[in-house]
Coordinates of C-alpha atoms in Angstrom, one line a residue:
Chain A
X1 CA -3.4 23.3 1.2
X2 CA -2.9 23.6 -2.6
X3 CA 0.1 22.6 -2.2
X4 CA -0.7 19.2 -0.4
X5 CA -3.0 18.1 -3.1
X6 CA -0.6 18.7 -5.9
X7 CA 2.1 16.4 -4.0
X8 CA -0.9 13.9 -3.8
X9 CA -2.0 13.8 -7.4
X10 CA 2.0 13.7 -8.1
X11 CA 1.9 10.4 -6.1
X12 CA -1.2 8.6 -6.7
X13 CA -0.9 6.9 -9.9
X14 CA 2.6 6.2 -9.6
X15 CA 2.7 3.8 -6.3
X16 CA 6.0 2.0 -5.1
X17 CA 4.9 -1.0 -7.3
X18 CA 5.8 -0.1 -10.4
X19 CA 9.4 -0.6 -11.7
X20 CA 9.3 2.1 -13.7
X21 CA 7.8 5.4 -14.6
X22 CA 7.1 6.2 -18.3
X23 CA 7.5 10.3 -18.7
X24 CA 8.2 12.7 -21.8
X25 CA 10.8 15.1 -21.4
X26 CA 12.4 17.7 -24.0
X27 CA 16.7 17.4 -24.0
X28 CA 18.9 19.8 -25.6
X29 CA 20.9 18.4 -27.9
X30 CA 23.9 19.1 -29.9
X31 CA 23.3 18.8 -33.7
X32 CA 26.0 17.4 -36.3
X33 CA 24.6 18.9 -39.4
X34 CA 27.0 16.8 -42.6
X35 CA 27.9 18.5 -45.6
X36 CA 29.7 15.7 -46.7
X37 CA 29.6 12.4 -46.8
X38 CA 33.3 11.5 -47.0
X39 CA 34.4 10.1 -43.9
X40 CA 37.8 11.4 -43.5
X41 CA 36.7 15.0 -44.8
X42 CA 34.4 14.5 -41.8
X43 CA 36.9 13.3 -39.1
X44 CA 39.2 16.6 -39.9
X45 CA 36.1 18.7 -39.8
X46 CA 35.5 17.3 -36.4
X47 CA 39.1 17.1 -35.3
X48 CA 38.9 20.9 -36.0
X49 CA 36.2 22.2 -33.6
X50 CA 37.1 19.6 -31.1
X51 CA 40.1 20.7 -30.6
X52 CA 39.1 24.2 -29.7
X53 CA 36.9 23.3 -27.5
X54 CA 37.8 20.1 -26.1
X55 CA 36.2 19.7 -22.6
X56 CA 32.9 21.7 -24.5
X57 CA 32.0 18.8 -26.5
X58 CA 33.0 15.7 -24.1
X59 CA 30.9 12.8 -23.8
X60 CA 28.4 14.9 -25.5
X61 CA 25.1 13.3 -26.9
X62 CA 24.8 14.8 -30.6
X63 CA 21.7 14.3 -33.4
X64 CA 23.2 13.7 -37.0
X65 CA 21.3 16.0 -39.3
X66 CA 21.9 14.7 -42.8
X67 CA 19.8 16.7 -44.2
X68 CA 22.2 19.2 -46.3
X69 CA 23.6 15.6 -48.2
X70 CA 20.1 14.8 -49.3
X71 CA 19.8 18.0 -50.5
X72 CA 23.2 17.4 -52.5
X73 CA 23.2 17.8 -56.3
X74 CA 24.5 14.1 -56.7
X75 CA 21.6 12.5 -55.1
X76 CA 23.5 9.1 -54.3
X77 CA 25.7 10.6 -52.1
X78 CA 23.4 10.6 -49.2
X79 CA 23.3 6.6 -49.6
X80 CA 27.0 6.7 -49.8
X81 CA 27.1 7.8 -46.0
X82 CA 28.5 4.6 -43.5
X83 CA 26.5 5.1 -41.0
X84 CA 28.2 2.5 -38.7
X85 CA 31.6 4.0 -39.5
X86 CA 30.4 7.3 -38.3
X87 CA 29.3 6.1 -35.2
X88 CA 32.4 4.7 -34.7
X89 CA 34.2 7.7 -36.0
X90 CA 32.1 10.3 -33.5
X91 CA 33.0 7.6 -30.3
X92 CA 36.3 7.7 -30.8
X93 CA 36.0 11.8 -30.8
X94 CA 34.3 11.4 -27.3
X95 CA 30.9 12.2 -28.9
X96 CA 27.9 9.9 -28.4
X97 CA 25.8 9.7 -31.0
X98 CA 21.9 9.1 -30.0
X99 CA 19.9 9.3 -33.7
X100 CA 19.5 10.5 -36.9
X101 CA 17.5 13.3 -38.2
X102 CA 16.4 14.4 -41.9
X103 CA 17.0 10.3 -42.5
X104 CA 16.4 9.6 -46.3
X105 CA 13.4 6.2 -46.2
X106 CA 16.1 4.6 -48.1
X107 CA 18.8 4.9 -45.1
X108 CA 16.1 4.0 -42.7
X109 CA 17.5 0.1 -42.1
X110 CA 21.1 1.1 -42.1
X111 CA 20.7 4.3 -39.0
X112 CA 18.7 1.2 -37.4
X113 CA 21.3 -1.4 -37.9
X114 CA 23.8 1.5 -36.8
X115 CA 22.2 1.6 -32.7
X116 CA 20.9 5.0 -33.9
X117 CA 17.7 6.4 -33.1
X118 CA 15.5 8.3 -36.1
X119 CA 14.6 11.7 -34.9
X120 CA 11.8 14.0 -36.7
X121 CA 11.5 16.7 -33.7
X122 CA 12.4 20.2 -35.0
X123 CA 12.2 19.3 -38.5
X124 CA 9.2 22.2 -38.7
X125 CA 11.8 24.6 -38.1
X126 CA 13.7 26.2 -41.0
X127 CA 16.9 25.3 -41.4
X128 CA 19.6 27.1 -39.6
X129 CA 21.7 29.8 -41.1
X130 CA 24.9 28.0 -40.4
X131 CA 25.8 24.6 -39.1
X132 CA 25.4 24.7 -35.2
X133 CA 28.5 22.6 -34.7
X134 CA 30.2 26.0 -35.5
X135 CA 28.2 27.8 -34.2
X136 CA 28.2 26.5 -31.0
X137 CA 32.3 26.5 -31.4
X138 CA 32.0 29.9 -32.0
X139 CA 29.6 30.2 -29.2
X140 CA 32.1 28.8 -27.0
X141 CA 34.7 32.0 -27.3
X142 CA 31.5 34.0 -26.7
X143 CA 30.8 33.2 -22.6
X144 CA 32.4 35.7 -20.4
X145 CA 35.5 34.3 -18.7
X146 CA 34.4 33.3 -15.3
X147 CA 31.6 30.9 -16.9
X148 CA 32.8 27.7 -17.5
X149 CA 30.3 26.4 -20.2
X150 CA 28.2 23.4 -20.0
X151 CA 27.9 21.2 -23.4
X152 CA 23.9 20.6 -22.9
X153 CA 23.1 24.7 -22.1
X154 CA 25.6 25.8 -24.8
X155 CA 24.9 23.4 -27.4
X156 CA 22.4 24.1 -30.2
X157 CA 19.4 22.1 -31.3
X158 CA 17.1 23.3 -34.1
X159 CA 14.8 25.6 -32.9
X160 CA 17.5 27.8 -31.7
X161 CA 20.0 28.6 -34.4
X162 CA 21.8 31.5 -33.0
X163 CA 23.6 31.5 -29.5
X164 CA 21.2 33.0 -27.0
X165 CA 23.4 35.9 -25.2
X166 CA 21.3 38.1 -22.9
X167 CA 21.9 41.4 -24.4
X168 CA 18.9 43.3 -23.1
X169 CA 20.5 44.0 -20.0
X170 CA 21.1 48.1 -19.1
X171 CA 23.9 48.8 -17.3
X172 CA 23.5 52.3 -15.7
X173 CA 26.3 54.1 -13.5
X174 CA 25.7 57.3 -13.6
X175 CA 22.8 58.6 -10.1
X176 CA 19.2 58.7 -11.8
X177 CA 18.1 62.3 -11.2
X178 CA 14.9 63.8 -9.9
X179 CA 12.8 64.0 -13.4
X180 CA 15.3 61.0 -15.1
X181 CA 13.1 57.9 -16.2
X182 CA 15.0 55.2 -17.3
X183 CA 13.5 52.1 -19.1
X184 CA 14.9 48.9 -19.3
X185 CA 13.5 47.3 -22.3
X186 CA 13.2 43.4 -22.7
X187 CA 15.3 42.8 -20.0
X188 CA 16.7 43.6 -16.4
X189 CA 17.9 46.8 -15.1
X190 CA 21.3 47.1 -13.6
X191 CA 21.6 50.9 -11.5
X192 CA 24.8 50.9 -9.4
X193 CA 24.2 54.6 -8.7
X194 CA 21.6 55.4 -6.6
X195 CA 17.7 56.4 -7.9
X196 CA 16.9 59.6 -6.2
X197 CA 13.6 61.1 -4.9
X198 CA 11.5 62.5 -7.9
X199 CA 13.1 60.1 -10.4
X200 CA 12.0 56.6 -11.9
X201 CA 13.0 53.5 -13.3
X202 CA 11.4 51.0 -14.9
X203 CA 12.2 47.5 -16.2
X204 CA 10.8 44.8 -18.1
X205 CA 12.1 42.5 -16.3
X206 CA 13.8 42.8 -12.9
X207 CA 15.2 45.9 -11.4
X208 CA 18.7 45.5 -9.6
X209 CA 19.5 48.6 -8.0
X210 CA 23.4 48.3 -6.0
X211 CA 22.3 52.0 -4.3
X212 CA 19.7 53.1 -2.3
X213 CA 16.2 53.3 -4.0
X214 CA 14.7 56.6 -2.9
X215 CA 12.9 57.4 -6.2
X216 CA 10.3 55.1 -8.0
X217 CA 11.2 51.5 -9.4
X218 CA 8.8 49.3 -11.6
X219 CA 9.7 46.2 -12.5
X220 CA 7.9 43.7 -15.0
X221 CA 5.9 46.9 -16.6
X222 CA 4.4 44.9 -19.5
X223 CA 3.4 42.2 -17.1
X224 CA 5.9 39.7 -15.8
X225 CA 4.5 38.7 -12.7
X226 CA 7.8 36.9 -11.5
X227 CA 10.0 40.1 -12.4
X228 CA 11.5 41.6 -9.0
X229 CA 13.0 44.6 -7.9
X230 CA 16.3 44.3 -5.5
X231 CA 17.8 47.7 -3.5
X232 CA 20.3 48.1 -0.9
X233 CA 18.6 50.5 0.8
X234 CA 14.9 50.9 0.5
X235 CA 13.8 54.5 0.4
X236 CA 11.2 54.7 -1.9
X237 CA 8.4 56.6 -3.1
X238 CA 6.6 53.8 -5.3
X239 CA 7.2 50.4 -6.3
X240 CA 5.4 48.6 -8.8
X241 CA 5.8 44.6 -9.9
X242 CA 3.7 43.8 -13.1
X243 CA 1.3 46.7 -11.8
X244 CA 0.4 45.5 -8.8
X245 CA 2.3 48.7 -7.0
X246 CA 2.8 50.4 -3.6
X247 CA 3.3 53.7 -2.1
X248 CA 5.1 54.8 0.6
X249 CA 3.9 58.3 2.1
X250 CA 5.2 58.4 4.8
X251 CA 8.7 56.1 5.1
X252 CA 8.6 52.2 4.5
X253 CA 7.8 50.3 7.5
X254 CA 10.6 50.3 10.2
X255 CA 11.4 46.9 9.2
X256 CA 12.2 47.5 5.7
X257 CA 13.1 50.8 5.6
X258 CA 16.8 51.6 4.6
X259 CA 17.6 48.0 4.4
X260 CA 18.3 45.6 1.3
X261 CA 15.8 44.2 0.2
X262 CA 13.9 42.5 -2.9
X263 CA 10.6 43.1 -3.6
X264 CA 8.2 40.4 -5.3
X265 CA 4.5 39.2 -6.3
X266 CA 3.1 36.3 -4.3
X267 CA -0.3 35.1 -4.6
X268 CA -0.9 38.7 -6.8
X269 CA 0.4 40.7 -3.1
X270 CA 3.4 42.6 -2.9
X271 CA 5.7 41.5 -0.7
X272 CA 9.2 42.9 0.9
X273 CA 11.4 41.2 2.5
X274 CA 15.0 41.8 3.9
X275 CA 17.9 40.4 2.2
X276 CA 20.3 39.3 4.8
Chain B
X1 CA 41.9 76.9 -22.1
X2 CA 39.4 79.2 -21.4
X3 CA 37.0 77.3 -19.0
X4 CA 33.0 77.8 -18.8
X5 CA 31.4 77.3 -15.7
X6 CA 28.0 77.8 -14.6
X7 CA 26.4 78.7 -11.3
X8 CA 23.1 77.0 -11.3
X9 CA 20.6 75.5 -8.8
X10 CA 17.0 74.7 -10.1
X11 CA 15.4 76.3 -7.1
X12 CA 15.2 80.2 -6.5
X13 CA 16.4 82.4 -4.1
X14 CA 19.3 79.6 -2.5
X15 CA 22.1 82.1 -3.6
X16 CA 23.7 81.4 -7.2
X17 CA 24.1 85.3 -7.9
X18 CA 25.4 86.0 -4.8
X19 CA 27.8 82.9 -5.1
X20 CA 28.5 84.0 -9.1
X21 CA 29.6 87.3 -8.4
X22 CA 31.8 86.1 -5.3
X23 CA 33.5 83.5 -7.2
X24 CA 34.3 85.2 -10.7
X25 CA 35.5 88.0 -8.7
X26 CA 37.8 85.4 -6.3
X27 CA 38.6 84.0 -9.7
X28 CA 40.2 87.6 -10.8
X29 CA 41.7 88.7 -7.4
X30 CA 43.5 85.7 -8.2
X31 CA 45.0 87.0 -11.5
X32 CA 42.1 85.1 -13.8
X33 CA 40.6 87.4 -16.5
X34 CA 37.2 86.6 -15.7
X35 CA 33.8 87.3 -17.3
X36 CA 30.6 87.0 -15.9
X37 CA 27.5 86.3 -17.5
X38 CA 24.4 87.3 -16.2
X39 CA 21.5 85.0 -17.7
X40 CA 18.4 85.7 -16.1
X41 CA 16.8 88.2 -18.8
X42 CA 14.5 89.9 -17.5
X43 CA 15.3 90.0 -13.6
X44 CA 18.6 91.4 -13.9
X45 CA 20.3 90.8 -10.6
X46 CA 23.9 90.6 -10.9
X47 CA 24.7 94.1 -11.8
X48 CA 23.1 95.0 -8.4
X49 CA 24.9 92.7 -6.4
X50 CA 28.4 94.0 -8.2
X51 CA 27.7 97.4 -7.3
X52 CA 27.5 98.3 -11.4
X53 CA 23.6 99.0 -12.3
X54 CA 24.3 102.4 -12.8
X55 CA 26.6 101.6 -15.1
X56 CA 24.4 99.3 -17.6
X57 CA 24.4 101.0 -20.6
X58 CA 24.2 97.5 -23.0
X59 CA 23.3 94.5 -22.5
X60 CA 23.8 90.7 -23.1
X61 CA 20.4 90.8 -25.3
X62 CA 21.9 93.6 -27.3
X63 CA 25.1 91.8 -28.0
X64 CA 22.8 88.9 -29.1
X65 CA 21.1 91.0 -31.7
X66 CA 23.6 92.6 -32.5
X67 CA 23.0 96.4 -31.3
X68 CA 25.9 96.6 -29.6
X69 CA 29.4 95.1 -29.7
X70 CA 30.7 92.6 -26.8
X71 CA 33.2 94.9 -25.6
X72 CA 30.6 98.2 -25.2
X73 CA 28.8 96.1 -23.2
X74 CA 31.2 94.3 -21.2
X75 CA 31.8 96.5 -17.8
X76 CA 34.8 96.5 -15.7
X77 CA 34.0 95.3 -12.0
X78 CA 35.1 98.4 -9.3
X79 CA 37.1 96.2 -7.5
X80 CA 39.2 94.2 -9.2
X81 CA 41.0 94.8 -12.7
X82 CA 40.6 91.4 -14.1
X83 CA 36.8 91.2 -13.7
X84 CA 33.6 91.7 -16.3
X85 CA 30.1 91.8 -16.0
X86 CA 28.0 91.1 -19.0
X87 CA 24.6 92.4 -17.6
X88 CA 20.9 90.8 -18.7
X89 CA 18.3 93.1 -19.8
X90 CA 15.7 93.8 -17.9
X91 CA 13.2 94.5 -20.5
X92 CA 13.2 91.5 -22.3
X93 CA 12.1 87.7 -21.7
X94 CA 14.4 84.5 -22.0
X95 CA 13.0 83.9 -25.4
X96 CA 15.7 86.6 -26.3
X97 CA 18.2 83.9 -26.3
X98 CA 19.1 80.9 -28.2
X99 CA 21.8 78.7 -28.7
X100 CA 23.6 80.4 -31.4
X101 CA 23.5 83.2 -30.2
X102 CA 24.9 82.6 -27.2
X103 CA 27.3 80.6 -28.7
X104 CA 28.7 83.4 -30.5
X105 CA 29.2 85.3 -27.4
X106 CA 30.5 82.7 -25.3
X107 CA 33.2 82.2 -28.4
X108 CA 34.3 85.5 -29.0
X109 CA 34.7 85.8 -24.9
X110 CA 37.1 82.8 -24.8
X111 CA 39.3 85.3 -26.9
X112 CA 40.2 87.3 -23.7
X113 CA 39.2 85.3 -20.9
X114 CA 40.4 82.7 -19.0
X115 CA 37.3 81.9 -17.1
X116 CA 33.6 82.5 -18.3
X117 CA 31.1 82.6 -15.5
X118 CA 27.6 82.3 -15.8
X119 CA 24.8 82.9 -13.7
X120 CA 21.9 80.7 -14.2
X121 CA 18.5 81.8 -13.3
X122 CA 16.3 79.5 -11.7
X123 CA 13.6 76.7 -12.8
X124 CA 14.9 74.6 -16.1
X125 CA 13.0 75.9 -18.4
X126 CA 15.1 78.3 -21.4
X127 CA 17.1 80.9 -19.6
X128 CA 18.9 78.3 -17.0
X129 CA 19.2 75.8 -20.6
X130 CA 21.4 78.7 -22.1
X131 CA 23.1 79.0 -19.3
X132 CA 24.0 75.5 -18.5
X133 CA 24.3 74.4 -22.3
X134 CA 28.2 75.6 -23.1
X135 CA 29.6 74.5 -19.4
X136 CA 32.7 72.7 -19.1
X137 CA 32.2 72.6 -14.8
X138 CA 29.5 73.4 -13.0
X139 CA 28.6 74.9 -9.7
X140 CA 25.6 73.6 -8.1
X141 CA 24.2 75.7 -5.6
X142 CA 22.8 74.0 -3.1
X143 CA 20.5 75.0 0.7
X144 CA 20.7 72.2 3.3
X145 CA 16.9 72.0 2.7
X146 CA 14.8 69.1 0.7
X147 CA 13.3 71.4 -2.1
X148 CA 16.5 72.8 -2.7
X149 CA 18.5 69.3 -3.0
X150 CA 15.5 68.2 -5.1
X151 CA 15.9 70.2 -7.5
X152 CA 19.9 70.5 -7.4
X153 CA 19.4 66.7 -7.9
X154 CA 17.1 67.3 -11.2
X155 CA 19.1 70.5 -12.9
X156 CA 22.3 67.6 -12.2
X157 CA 20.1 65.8 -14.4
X158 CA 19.7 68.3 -17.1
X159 CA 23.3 68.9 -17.2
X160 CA 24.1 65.4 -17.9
X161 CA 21.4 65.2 -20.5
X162 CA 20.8 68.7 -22.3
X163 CA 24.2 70.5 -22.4
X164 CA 26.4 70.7 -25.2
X165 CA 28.8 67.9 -23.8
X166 CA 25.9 65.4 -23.2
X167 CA 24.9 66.3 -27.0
X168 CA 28.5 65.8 -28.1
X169 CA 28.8 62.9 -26.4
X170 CA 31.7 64.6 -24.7
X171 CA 33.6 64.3 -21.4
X172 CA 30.5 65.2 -18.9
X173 CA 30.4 68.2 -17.2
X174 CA 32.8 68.6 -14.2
X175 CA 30.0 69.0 -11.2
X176 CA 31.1 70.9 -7.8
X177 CA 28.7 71.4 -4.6
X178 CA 28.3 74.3 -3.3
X179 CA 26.5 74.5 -0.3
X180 CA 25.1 77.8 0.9
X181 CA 23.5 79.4 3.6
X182 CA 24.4 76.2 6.0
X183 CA 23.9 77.0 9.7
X184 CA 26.1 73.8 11.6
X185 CA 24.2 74.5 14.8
X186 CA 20.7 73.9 12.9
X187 CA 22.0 70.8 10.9
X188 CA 22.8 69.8 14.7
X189 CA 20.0 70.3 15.9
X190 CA 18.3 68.4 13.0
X191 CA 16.5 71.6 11.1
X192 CA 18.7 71.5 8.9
X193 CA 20.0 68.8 6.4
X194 CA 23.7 68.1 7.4
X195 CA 26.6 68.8 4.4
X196 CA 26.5 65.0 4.6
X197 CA 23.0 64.4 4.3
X198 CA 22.8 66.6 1.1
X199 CA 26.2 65.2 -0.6
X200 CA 25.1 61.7 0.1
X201 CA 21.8 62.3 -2.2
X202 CA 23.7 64.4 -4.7
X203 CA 26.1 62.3 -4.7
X204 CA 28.4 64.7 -6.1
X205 CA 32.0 66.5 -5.2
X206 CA 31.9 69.0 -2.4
X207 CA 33.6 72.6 -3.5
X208 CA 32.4 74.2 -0.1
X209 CA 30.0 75.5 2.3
X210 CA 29.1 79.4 2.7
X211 CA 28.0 79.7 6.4
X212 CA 24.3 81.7 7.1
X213 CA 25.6 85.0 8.0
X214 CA 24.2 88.6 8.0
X215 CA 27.3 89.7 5.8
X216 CA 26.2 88.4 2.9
X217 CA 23.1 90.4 3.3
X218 CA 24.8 93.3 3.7
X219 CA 27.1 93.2 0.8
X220 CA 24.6 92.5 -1.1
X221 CA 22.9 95.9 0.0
X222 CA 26.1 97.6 -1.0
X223 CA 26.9 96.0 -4.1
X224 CA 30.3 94.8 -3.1
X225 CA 30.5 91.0 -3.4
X226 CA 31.1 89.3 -0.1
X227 CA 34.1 88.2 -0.9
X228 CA 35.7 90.9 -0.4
X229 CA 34.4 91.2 3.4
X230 CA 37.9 89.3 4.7
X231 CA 36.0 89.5 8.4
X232 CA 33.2 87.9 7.3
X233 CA 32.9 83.7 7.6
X234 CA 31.6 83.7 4.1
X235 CA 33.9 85.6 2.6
X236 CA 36.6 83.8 3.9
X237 CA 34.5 80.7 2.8
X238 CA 33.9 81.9 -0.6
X239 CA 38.1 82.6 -0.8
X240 CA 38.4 78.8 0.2
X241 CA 35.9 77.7 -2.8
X242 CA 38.2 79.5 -5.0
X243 CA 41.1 78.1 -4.2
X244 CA 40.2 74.8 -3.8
X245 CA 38.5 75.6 -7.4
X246 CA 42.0 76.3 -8.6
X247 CA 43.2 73.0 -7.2
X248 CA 44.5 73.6 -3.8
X249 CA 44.4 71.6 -0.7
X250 CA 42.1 73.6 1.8
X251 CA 40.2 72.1 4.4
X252 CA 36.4 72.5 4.9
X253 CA 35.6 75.3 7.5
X254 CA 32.7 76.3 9.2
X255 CA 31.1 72.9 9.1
X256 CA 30.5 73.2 13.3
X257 CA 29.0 75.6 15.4
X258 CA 31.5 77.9 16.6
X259 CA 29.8 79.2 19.5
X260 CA 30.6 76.6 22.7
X261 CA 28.3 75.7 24.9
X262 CA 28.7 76.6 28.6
X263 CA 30.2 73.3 30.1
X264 CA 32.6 72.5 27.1
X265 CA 33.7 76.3 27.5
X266 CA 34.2 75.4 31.2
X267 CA 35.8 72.4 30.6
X268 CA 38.0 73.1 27.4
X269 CA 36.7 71.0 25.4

């Protein structure tokens, strides 16, 4: 029922008519933050971090940030800055460049003339500790193996300096003991040992637990209501999502018990359900 | 290397003296110079169950304090050469020891010995700490029973977390499973947790499995450790722990009911 009436007020105002919808949406770009205006000291620079990371940056929209010229002892210099000739040198890299941020009034026309767009978003936001270009080079040696990364997750944009690498995960081998506790803070909990009878783990975020579960798991303990709590074999005493918890005093029901499963909030209810 | 193991269990009464005493002295009839510690201050056990009580004249407590030297104290097992028992006192509490202390007496055994047993009491509070706290391997002592594997299951815990290798940051504790007092045709029956049962929820390396039998009762009475009752299935079973201890191949035994029912004996089953 809810559901129905959200698809309708989706609809209504936007009927088949209309050529086009208008809508706001927020993109991660990748910021090109200058430290000089010289255009060959640039095309090396760029030359530079391409090349370690060619298929990273490919066809990839990027934001000039010309903010650390104006700030330049020589104040002319920022003027200095082609702006056409940039965009021409950043196409030829494979790089498409969509605006201008930090824009001095007095380059205003030229970014204009250029095909550029003049950005202000994220300008609130203090500046970054190091250029994202390399730091999102840098970033690029950081992704495990396996993960091929993607320019527009990988790539920086003001608000978010520093590469974002989930680190709050615990890891935990070792069986949880009767009278263990184990808290997993800011994060997910990994167990691929089993949780025994008498002892307890708790997460703030989700619980992942590659053994059975015959001990007590809480996941989202400081109140994520989406956190959820995944076992191979469900033998447990308690579990808890964002404190909306269960016991079992007897055994799980027959359905559930011994099984994999995952264990989640919907509409503020517990639910269980086999993973097959 | 002189190696430190202790015989612990968390629960009472499931057999760790009775297991220690078999075990250091299946260490020594083996050649080992063995010493065996008796940690449960206060309810002094082992010297009874090695046939020795009347022989007590110091104890572990008055090493600690120093009353008495280790070697006054120390008391040569009847029956065999390379064995020692390091009695408790009966008069004191637990609080008698502490880490340093013990320690000390642990270090100035590894002198002479090439194995250091000790017997834990039960619970987790002070007296099974000491015990635990200078282990290199450790026997858990286990009944094919829920309480027991409960606490098996939390004293595992303790070892990982409070002894002197967790502190260290060391190679953990070596952990073997001892199961005792198993009776296959009551695990078959289902009154009884099965060897697998227990080892799944320990999850833990089995050392071996001490069949229920009136033997161990018995030597007990007389103060001879059942390991040297060669008839008995648990003395045979606590010759097999040994060995397999020491690193040799034996297979389990006495994991099925022995006695056959009337068809299969019929039929040759």
């Amino acid at each position: 029922m809810k559901q129905s009436t959200k698809e309708d007020l989706k609809k209504k105002p936007h009927g088949k008519d209309t050529a086009l919808d208008i809508k706001g949406s927020v993109f991660t770009l990748t910021v090109l933050c200058l430290k000089s205006a010289d255009s060959a000291a640039i095309e090396q620079a760029l030359h530079e971090h391409l090349s370690r990371a060619p298929r990273f940056f490919h066809n990839a929209p990027v934001v000039i940030d010309v903010k650390a010229l104006r700030h330049d002892v020589s104040g002319d210099t920022a003027t200095t800055l082609d702006f056409a000739l940039l965009t021409a040198l950043l196409r030829k890299h494979n790089l498409v460049p969509v605006g201008v941020r930090h824009a001095a009034p007095e380059q205003l026309n030229e970014v204009i003339t250029a095909g550029l767009a003049i950005l202000q978003g994220g300008s609130a936001k203090p500046e970054p500790a190091e250029p994202p270009v390399a730091s999102a080079t840098g970033a690029s040696a950081t992704p495990p193996p396996n993960r091929m990364p993607k320019h527009d997750e990988r790539s920086q944009d003001a608000p978010e300096p520093t590469p974002r690498v989930a680190t709050t995960t615990k890891i935990v081998r070792q069986p949880v003991r009767s009278g263990q506790q184990i808290y997993a803070k800011d994060g997910d909990l990994i167990l691929l040992a089993p949780v025994n009878a008498g002892a307890e783990v708790l997460a703030d975020g989700n619980i992942h637990i590659y053994a059975p579960l015959r001990g007590r798991a809480l996941a989202g303990v400081t109140g994520d209501m989406n956190a959820r709590i995944f076992t191979h074999s469900l033998e447990a005493e308690l579990v808890s999502v964002a404190g909306h918890y269960r016991i079992f005093e007897q055994q799980p029901a027959a359905d559930v018990h011994g099984k994999s499963v995952q264990i989640y909030l919907e509409n503020e209810r517990l639910v269980i359900t086999p993973l097959i | 290397m002189t190696k430190v193991i202790v015989v612990t269990s968390g629960k009472g009464g499931v057999g760790k003296t009775t297991s220690s005493s078999s075990f250091a002295s299946g260490l020594a009839l083996r050649g080992h110079k063995t010493a065996v510690i008796d940690f449960d201050v206060g309810l002094r056990n082992l010297d009874l169950i090695m046939g020795c009580e009347r022989r007590v004249v110091y104890d572990f407590v008055n090493v600690i304090n120093g009353e008495s030297t280790l070697k006054q104290a120390l008391i040569k097992d009847k029956h065999c050469d390379n064995l020692f028992v390091l009695p408790a006192s009966q008069t004191r509490d637990k609080d008698a020891l502490d880490t340093a202390s013990v320690g000390r007496v642990i270090n100035e055994l590894r002198d002479s010995f090439d194995y250091i047993v000790c017997d834990s009491p039960a619970g987790i509070e002070k007296g099974a700490l000491m015990a635990l706290y200078y282990a290199d391997e450790a026997l858990i002592v286990t009944n094919p029973e829920v309480s027991s594997v409960r606490d098996s299951d939390r004293i595992l815990g303790i070892l990982a977390a409070k002894s002197k290798r967790a502190e260290d940051g060391a190679e953990p504790i070596k952990e073997h499973l001892l199961i005792t007092r198993y009776s296959p045709r009551r695990a078959a029956a289902g009154e009884m947790l099965s060897v697998t049962d227990v080892q799944e929820i320990l999850s833990i390396p089995l050392l071996g499995v001490i069949p229920e039998t009136e033997a161990v009762l018995q030597a007990s009475n007389a103060g001879v450790p059942v390991i040297h009752d060669i008839e008995s299935n648990a003395g045979q079973a606590y010759r097999d722990v040994v060995a397999r201890f020491l690193g040799e191949d034996v297979p389990m035994r006495f994991l099925t009911a022995d006695r056959k029912g009337f068809f299969s004996r019929l039929f040759g089953a």
